[in-house]
N, CA, C and O atoms as CSV, one atom per row, in Angstrom:
chain,resi,resn,atom,element,x,y,z
A,1,MET,N,N,-15.908,6.972,5.376
A,1,MET,CA,C,-14.956,5.913,5.715
A,1,MET,C,C,-13.772,5.899,4.750
A,1,MET,O,O,-12.652,5.598,5.161
A,2,SER,N,N,-14.001,6.221,3.470
A,2,SER,CA,C,-12.904,6.110,2.506
A,2,SER,C,C,-11.796,7.128,2.772
A,2,SER,O,O,-10.696,6.989,2.238
A,3,ASP,N,N,-12.071,8.160,3.596
A,3,ASP,CA,C,-10.998,9.103,3.912
A,3,ASP,C,C,-9.969,8.474,4.850
A,3,ASP,O,O,-8.880,9.020,5.027
A,4,GLN,N,N,-10.301,7.340,5.449
A,4,GLN,CA,C,-9.372,6.612,6.314
A,4,GLN,C,C,-8.781,5.387,5.618
A,4,GLN,O,O,-8.009,4.640,6.220
A,5,GLN,N,N,-9.141,5.185,4.358
A,5,GLN,CA,C,-8.641,4.034,3.617
A,5,GLN,C,C,-7.553,4.467,2.645
A,5,GLN,O,O,-7.599,5.556,2.073
A,6,ILE,N,N,-6.571,3.585,2.474
A,6,ILE,CA,C,-5.487,3.845,1.536
A,6,ILE,C,C,-5.341,2.665,0.580
A,6,ILE,O,O,-5.631,1.520,0.928
A,7,ILE,N,N,-4.888,2.971,-0.619
A,7,ILE,CA,C,-4.592,1.950,-1.624
A,7,ILE,C,C,-3.072,1.858,-1.744
A,7,ILE,O,O,-2.390,2.861,-1.955
A,8,ILE,N,N,-2.557,0.643,-1.606
A,8,ILE,CA,C,-1.122,0.402,-1.738
A,8,ILE,C,C,-0.937,-0.481,-2.974
A,8,ILE,O,O,-1.544,-1.547,-3.076
A,9,THR,N,N,-0.103,-0.035,-3.904
A,9,THR,CA,C,0.181,-0.807,-5.107
A,9,THR,C,C,1.664,-1.161,-5.098
A,9,THR,O,O,2.518,-0.289,-4.940
A,10,VAL,N,N,1.962,-2.451,-5.269
A,10,VAL,CA,C,3.340,-2.938,-5.254
A,10,VAL,C,C,3.602,-3.621,-6.594
A,10,VAL,O,O,2.804,-4.440,-7.049
A,11,SER,N,N,4.722,-3.279,-7.217
A,11,SER,CA,C,5.015,-3.825,-8.529
A,11,SER,C,C,6.520,-4.024,-8.696
A,11,SER,O,O,7.321,-3.182,-8.290
A,12,GLY,N,N,6.887,-5.147,-9.296
A,12,GLY,CA,C,8.301,-5.394,-9.564
A,12,GLY,C,C,8.567,-6.852,-9.862
A,12,GLY,O,O,7.643,-7.658,-9.972
A,13,VAL,N,N,9.842,-7.182,-9.991
A,13,VAL,CA,C,10.241,-8.559,-10.259
A,13,VAL,C,C,9.921,-9.414,-9.031
A,13,VAL,O,O,10.231,-9.032,-7.902
A,14,ASP,N,N,9.307,-10.559,-9.258
A,14,ASP,CA,C,8.896,-11.436,-8.155
A,14,ASP,C,C,10.104,-11.957,-7.382
A,14,ASP,O,O,11.137,-12.291,-7.961
A,15,LYS,N,N,9.951,-12.016,-6.071
A,15,LYS,CA,C,10.980,-12.579,-5.189
A,15,LYS,C,C,10.314,-13.012,-3.891
A,15,LYS,O,O,9.174,-12.635,-3.619
A,16,VAL,N,N,11.001,-13.781,-3.110
A,16,VAL,CA,C,10.480,-14.266,-1.834
A,16,VAL,C,C,10.384,-13.114,-0.832
A,16,VAL,O,O,11.297,-12.294,-0.733
A,17,GLY,N,N,9.280,-13.058,-0.095
A,17,GLY,CA,C,9.175,-12.151,1.042
A,17,GLY,C,C,8.499,-10.814,0.806
A,17,GLY,O,O,8.434,-9.996,1.723
A,18,ILE,N,N,7.995,-10.566,-0.396
A,18,ILE,CA,C,7.379,-9.265,-0.678
A,18,ILE,C,C,6.161,-9.034,0.214
A,18,ILE,O,O,6.074,-8.015,0.901
A,19,VAL,N,N,5.226,-9.976,0.203
A,19,VAL,CA,C,3.992,-9.814,0.986
A,19,VAL,C,C,4.328,-9.710,2.472
A,19,VAL,O,O,3.754,-8.885,3.183
A,20,ALA,N,N,5.242,-10.533,2.935
A,20,ALA,CA,C,5.627,-10.519,4.353
A,20,ALA,C,C,6.216,-9.172,4.750
A,20,ALA,O,O,5.864,-8.630,5.798
A,21,LYS,N,N,7.099,-8.631,3.934
A,21,LYS,CA,C,7.763,-7.363,4.258
A,21,LYS,C,C,6.768,-6.203,4.274
A,21,LYS,O,O,6.745,-5.412,5.217
A,22,VAL,N,N,5.947,-6.105,3.229
A,22,VAL,CA,C,4.970,-5.008,3.157
A,22,VAL,C,C,3.957,-5.137,4.295
A,22,VAL,O,O,3.604,-4.143,4.929
A,23,SER,N,N,3.497,-6.346,4.551
A,23,SER,CA,C,2.528,-6.566,5.638
A,23,SER,C,C,3.120,-6.219,6.998
A,23,SER,O,O,2.424,-5.669,7.851
A,24,SER,N,N,4.392,-6.530,7.210
A,24,SER,CA,C,5.006,-6.232,8.505
A,24,SER,C,C,5.147,-4.718,8.712
A,24,SER,O,O,4.989,-4.229,9.831
A,25,VAL,N,N,5.442,-3.978,7.640
A,25,VAL,CA,C,5.498,-2.511,7.749
A,25,VAL,C,C,4.113,-1.964,8.072
A,25,VAL,O,O,3.978,-1.077,8.915
A,26,LEU,N,N,3.095,-2.481,7.416
A,26,LEU,CA,C,1.724,-2.024,7.702
A,26,LEU,C,C,1.345,-2.325,9.149
A,26,LEU,O,O,0.718,-1.495,9.809
A,27,ALA,N,N,1.716,-3.497,9.645
A,27,ALA,CA,C,1.435,-3.840,11.045
A,27,ALA,C,C,2.172,-2.904,11.993
A,27,ALA,O,O,1.604,-2.447,12.985
A,28,GLU,N,N,3.427,-2.620,11.694
A,28,GLU,CA,C,4.236,-1.725,12.520
A,28,GLU,C,C,3.612,-0.325,12.597
A,28,GLU,O,O,3.693,0.340,13.630
A,29,TYR,N,N,2.993,0.114,11.501
A,29,TYR,CA,C,2.374,1.439,11.437
A,29,TYR,C,C,0.868,1.396,11.745
A,29,TYR,O,O,0.144,2.361,11.500
A,30,GLU,N,N,0.420,0.270,12.281
A,30,GLU,CA,C,-0.960,0.091,12.758
A,30,GLU,C,C,-1.997,0.304,11.663
A,30,GLU,O,O,-3.057,0.885,11.896
A,31,VAL,N,N,-1.674,-0.177,10.461
A,31,VAL,CA,C,-2.597,-0.109,9.334
A,31,VAL,C,C,-3.274,-1.470,9.208
A,31,VAL,O,O,-2.599,-2.494,9.099
A,32,ASN,N,N,-4.610,-1.484,9.223
A,32,ASN,CA,C,-5.360,-2.720,9.064
A,32,ASN,C,C,-5.516,-3.036,7.574
A,32,ASN,O,O,-5.974,-2.193,6.802
A,33,ILE,N,N,-5.139,-4.239,7.178
A,33,ILE,CA,C,-5.310,-4.672,5.790
A,33,ILE,C,C,-6.739,-5.184,5.642
A,33,ILE,O,O,-7.125,-6.170,6.269
A,34,GLU,N,N,-7.521,-4.498,4.802
A,34,GLU,CA,C,-8.926,-4.870,4.609
A,34,GLU,C,C,-9.131,-5.765,3.393
A,34,GLU,O,O,-10.088,-6.538,3.338
A,35,ASP,N,N,-8.231,-5.660,2.423
A,35,ASP,CA,C,-8.341,-6.502,1.230
A,35,ASP,C,C,-6.967,-6.566,0.573
A,35,ASP,O,O,-6.167,-5.636,0.676
A,36,ILE,N,N,-6.713,-7.667,-0.096
A,36,ILE,CA,C,-5.428,-7.835,-0.785
A,36,ILE,C,C,-5.645,-8.703,-2.024
A,36,ILE,O,O,-6.327,-9.727,-1.978
A,37,LYS,N,N,-5.054,-8.269,-3.117
A,37,LYS,CA,C,-5.090,-9.030,-4.364
A,37,LYS,C,C,-3.671,-9.012,-4.921
A,37,LYS,O,O,-2.994,-7.985,-4.904
A,38,GLN,N,N,-3.243,-10.153,-5.406
A,38,GLN,CA,C,-1.914,-10.216,-6.009
A,38,GLN,C,C,-1.925,-11.169,-7.182
A,38,GLN,O,O,-2.742,-12.087,-7.256
A,39,THR,N,N,-1.013,-10.937,-8.086
A,39,THR,CA,C,-0.905,-11.798,-9.248
A,39,THR,C,C,0.525,-11.750,-9.780
A,39,THR,O,O,1.293,-10.837,-9.476
A,40,LEU,N,N,0.850,-12.730,-10.560
A,40,LEU,CA,C,2.124,-12.760,-11.284
A,40,LEU,C,C,1.816,-12.654,-12.765
A,40,LEU,O,O,1.002,-13.410,-13.295
A,41,MET,N,N,2.469,-11.713,-13.429
A,41,MET,CA,C,2.297,-11.563,-14.872
A,41,MET,C,C,3.666,-11.717,-15.515
A,41,MET,O,O,4.471,-10.786,-15.504
A,42,GLN,N,N,3.925,-12.880,-16.070
A,42,GLN,CA,C,5.196,-13.181,-16.732
A,42,GLN,C,C,6.386,-12.845,-15.837
A,42,GLN,O,O,7.331,-12.187,-16.273
A,43,GLY,N,N,6.337,-13.296,-14.589
A,43,GLY,CA,C,7.425,-13.090,-13.640
A,43,GLY,C,C,7.405,-11.734,-12.959
A,43,GLY,O,O,8.263,-11.441,-12.126
A,44,HIS,N,N,6.427,-10.903,-13.309
A,44,HIS,CA,C,6.295,-9.568,-12.719
A,44,HIS,C,C,5.214,-9.633,-11.634
A,44,HIS,O,O,4.066,-9.981,-11.911
A,45,PHE,N,N,5.589,-9.300,-10.411
A,45,PHE,CA,C,4.688,-9.350,-9.262
A,45,PHE,C,C,3.891,-8.049,-9.183
A,45,PHE,O,O,4.454,-6.959,-9.277
A,46,VAL,N,N,2.577,-8.177,-9.009
A,46,VAL,CA,C,1.707,-7.016,-8.827
A,46,VAL,C,C,0.771,-7.299,-7.662
A,46,VAL,O,O,0.140,-8.355,-7.608
A,47,MET,N,N,0.680,-6.353,-6.726
A,47,MET,CA,C,-0.199,-6.528,-5.567
A,47,MET,C,C,-0.921,-5.216,-5.282
A,47,MET,O,O,-0.337,-4.135,-5.345
A,48,PHE,N,N,-2.202,-5.342,-4.967
A,48,PHE,CA,C,-3.007,-4.207,-4.529
A,48,PHE,C,C,-3.492,-4.509,-3.119
A,48,PHE,O,O,-3.964,-5.611,-2.840
A,49,MET,N,N,-3.373,-3.536,-2.241
A,49,MET,CA,C,-3.866,-3.707,-0.879
A,49,MET,C,C,-4.765,-2.526,-0.533
A,49,MET,O,O,-4.507,-1.389,-0.929
A,50,LEU,N,N,-5.818,-2.819,0.209
A,50,LEU,CA,C,-6.678,-1.782,0.762
A,50,LEU,C,C,-6.414,-1.766,2.255
A,50,LEU,O,O,-6.653,-2.756,2.945
A,51,GLY,N,N,-5.925,-0.646,2.749
A,51,GLY,CA,C,-5.610,-0.524,4.173
A,51,GLY,C,C,-6.473,0.528,4.832
A,51,GLY,O,O,-6.960,1.451,4.178
A,52,ASN,N,N,-6.658,0.383,6.135
A,52,ASN,CA,C,-7.416,1.369,6.906
A,52,ASN,C,C,-6.484,1.956,7.957
A,52,ASN,O,O,-5.899,1.224,8.755
A,53,ILE,N,N,-6.347,3.298,7.955
A,53,ILE,CA,C,-5.423,3.976,8.866
A,53,ILE,C,C,-6.152,4.645,10.035
A,53,ILE,O,O,-5.554,5.417,10.784
A,54,GLU,N,N,-7.434,4.346,10.186
A,54,GLU,CA,C,-8.260,4.990,11.207
A,54,GLU,C,C,-7.679,4.851,12.612
A,54,GLU,O,O,-7.717,5.805,13.390
A,55,LYS,N,N,-7.148,3.687,12.947
A,55,LYS,CA,C,-6.654,3.438,14.304
A,55,LYS,C,C,-5.144,3.629,14.443
A,55,LYS,O,O,-4.577,3.379,15.507
A,56,SER,N,N,-4.499,4.070,13.367
A,56,SER,CA,C,-3.052,4.287,13.408
A,56,SER,C,C,-2.741,5.625,14.073
A,56,SER,O,O,-3.438,6.618,13.863
A,57,LYS,N,N,-1.682,5.628,14.877
A,57,LYS,CA,C,-1.243,6.888,15.480
A,57,LYS,C,C,-0.288,7.632,14.552
A,57,LYS,O,O,0.183,8.723,14.876
A,58,PHE,N,N,-0.005,7.032,13.390
A,58,PHE,CA,C,0.902,7.632,12.418
A,58,PHE,C,C,0.106,8.377,11.355
A,58,PHE,O,O,-1.037,8.029,11.060
A,59,SER,N,N,0.728,9.412,10.783
A,59,SER,CA,C,0.062,10.183,9.732
A,59,SER,C,C,0.143,9.433,8.397
A,59,SER,O,O,0.965,8.533,8.222
A,60,PHE,N,N,-0.718,9.820,7.473
A,60,PHE,CA,C,-0.676,9.263,6.122
A,60,PHE,C,C,0.721,9.451,5.533
A,60,PHE,O,O,1.269,8.537,4.917
A,61,LYS,N,N,1.291,10.633,5.725
A,61,LYS,CA,C,2.623,10.952,5.182
A,61,LYS,C,C,3.682,10.007,5.747
A,61,LYS,O,O,4.529,9.519,4.998
A,62,GLU,N,N,3.650,9.740,7.052
A,62,GLU,CA,C,4.633,8.832,7.670
A,62,GLU,C,C,4.489,7.415,7.123
A,62,GLU,O,O,5.485,6.743,6.855
A,63,ILE,N,N,3.255,6.969,6.959
A,63,ILE,CA,C,2.993,5.624,6.434
A,63,ILE,C,C,3.480,5.530,4.989
A,63,ILE,O,O,4.129,4.558,4.606
A,64,LYS,N,N,3.162,6.541,4.201
A,64,LYS,CA,C,3.580,6.566,2.795
A,64,LYS,C,C,5.108,6.542,2.683
A,64,LYS,O,O,5.662,5.806,1.867
A,65,GLU,N,N,5.778,7.341,3.499
A,65,GLU,CA,C,7.252,7.374,3.462
A,65,GLU,C,C,7.851,6.021,3.851
A,65,GLU,O,O,8.823,5.577,3.240
A,66,ALA,N,N,7.279,5.364,4.859
A,66,ALA,CA,C,7.790,4.051,5.283
A,66,ALA,C,C,7.621,3.018,4.174
A,66,ALA,O,O,8.512,2.201,3.941
A,67,LEU,N,N,6.480,3.056,3.493
A,67,LEU,CA,C,6.236,2.097,2.413
A,67,LEU,C,C,7.105,2.400,1.194
A,67,LEU,O,O,7.570,1.479,0.522
A,68,THR,N,N,7.325,3.666,0.908
A,68,THR,CA,C,8.212,4.037,-0.201
A,68,THR,C,C,9.627,3.531,0.074
A,68,THR,O,O,10.285,3.000,-0.821
A,69,LYS,N,N,10.090,3.694,1.299
A,69,LYS,CA,C,11.419,3.212,1.705
A,69,LYS,C,C,11.486,1.683,1.583
A,69,LYS,O,O,12.496,1.137,1.140
A,70,THR,N,N,10.419,1.007,1.975
A,70,THR,CA,C,10.352,-0.452,1.858
A,70,THR,C,C,10.465,-0.869,0.389
A,70,THR,O,O,11.147,-1.841,0.063
A,71,GLY,N,N,9.794,-0.128,-0.488
A,71,GLY,CA,C,9.882,-0.409,-1.923
A,71,GLY,C,C,11.318,-0.301,-2.419
A,71,GLY,O,O,11.776,-1.128,-3.206
A,72,GLU,N,N,12.021,0.722,-1.953
A,72,GLU,CA,C,13.426,0.891,-2.348
A,72,GLU,C,C,14.270,-0.283,-1.849
A,72,GLU,O,O,15.136,-0.781,-2.568
A,73,GLU,N,N,14.013,-0.721,-0.615
A,73,GLU,CA,C,14.761,-1.857,-0.050
A,73,GLU,C,C,14.506,-3.136,-0.835
A,73,GLU,O,O,15.399,-3.972,-0.973
A,74,LEU,N,N,13.285,-3.290,-1.350
A,74,LEU,CA,C,12.912,-4.490,-2.100
A,74,LEU,C,C,13.208,-4.355,-3.599
A,74,LEU,O,O,12.991,-5.296,-4.363
A,75,SER,N,N,13.702,-3.189,-4.016
A,75,SER,CA,C,13.890,-2.877,-5.442
A,75,SER,C,C,12.572,-3.028,-6.202
A,75,SER,O,O,12.520,-3.608,-7.287
A,76,MET,N,N,11.510,-2.488,-5.599
A,76,MET,CA,C,10.171,-2.555,-6.188
A,76,MET,C,C,9.551,-1.165,-6.140
A,76,MET,O,O,9.993,-0.297,-5.387
A,77,GLU,N,N,8.527,-0.971,-6.950
A,77,GLU,CA,C,7.759,0.271,-6.912
A,77,GLU,C,C,6.597,0.082,-5.932
A,77,GLU,O,O,5.842,-0.884,-6.038
A,78,ILE,N,N,6.461,1.000,-4.990
A,78,ILE,CA,C,5.305,0.992,-4.094
A,78,ILE,C,C,4.679,2.375,-4.141
A,78,ILE,O,O,5.326,3.379,-3.842
A,79,TRP,N,N,3.405,2.411,-4.521
A,79,TRP,CA,C,2.645,3.659,-4.543
A,79,TRP,C,C,1.594,3.596,-3.443
A,79,TRP,O,O,0.985,2.552,-3.210
A,80,VAL,N,N,1.391,4.712,-2.777
A,80,VAL,CA,C,0.385,4.791,-1.710
A,80,VAL,C,C,-0.459,6.030,-1.971
A,80,VAL,O,O,0.064,7.127,-2.165
A,81,GLN,N,N,-1.766,5.838,-1.971
A,81,GLN,CA,C,-2.655,6.985,-2.134
A,81,GLN,C,C,-3.921,6.782,-1.326
A,81,GLN,O,O,-4.307,5.656,-1.016
A,82,ARG,N,N,-4.555,7.888,-0.993
A,82,ARG,CA,C,-5.824,7.814,-0.275
A,82,ARG,C,C,-6.879,7.246,-1.211
A,82,ARG,O,O,-6.924,7.587,-2.393
A,83,LYS,N,N,-7.721,6.384,-0.674
A,83,LYS,CA,C,-8.733,5.729,-1.501
A,83,LYS,C,C,-9.674,6.745,-2.142
A,83,LYS,O,O,-10.060,6.579,-3.299
A,84,GLU,N,N,-10.048,7.790,-1.412
A,84,GLU,CA,C,-10.980,8.767,-1.973
A,84,GLU,C,C,-10.384,9.453,-3.208
A,84,GLU,O,O,-11.107,9.747,-4.160
A,85,ILE,N,N,-9.088,9.705,-3.197
A,85,ILE,CA,C,-8.427,10.315,-4.360
A,85,ILE,C,C,-8.356,9.292,-5.493
A,85,ILE,O,O,-8.602,9.618,-6.655
A,86,PHE,N,N,-8.015,8.055,-5.139
A,86,PHE,CA,C,-7.972,6.964,-6.122
A,86,PHE,C,C,-9.335,6.818,-6.808
A,86,PHE,O,O,-9.414,6.722,-8.032
A,87,ASP,N,N,-10.408,6.803,-6.005
A,87,ASP,CA,C,-11.766,6.664,-6.552
A,87,ASP,C,C,-12.100,7.830,-7.478
A,87,ASP,O,O,-12.648,7.625,-8.561
A,88,ASN,N,N,-11.773,9.046,-7.060
A,88,ASN,CA,C,-12.080,10.218,-7.875
A,88,ASN,C,C,-11.295,10.234,-9.184
A,88,ASN,O,O,-11.811,10.661,-10.216
A,89,MET,N,N,-10.034,9.763,-9.139
A,89,MET,CA,C,-9.230,9.701,-10.360
A,89,MET,C,C,-9.863,8.758,-11.381
A,89,MET,O,O,-9.775,8.993,-12.586
A,90,HIS,N,N,-10.492,7.707,-10.905
A,90,HIS,CA,C,-11.044,6.699,-11.798
A,90,HIS,C,C,-12.504,6.963,-12.143
A,90,HIS,O,O,-13.121,6.169,-12.854
A,91,ASN,N,N,-13.065,8.061,-11.655
A,91,ASN,CA,C,-14.430,8.446,-12.012
A,91,ASN,C,C,-14.455,9.521,-13.081
A,91,ASN,O,O,-15.525,9.914,-13.545
A,92,ILE,N,N,-13.282,9.999,-13.474
A,92,ILE,CA,C,-13.216,11.085,-14.462
A,92,ILE,C,C,-13.460,10.543,-15.849
A,92,ILE,O,O,-13.445,11.301,-16.819
């Protein structure tokens, strides 16, 4: 199952509409949000999302590019990686 899951990390200066914008892109690309955590650290917004791309007709690459573009529009950093790679990186 984790080969169909992606981790999305969003980081930057807090502003209105971050969650709405990222969520709308995920909906547009048919990515199901399975979990979401967010916090503010001294005015710095940080969010982690677990998405499932199993039912999306879009490729991982297309989804990643759309989210990267969204990050640029929001002046924020958005990283997207496959959960299995994320898990393996943190098991070393």
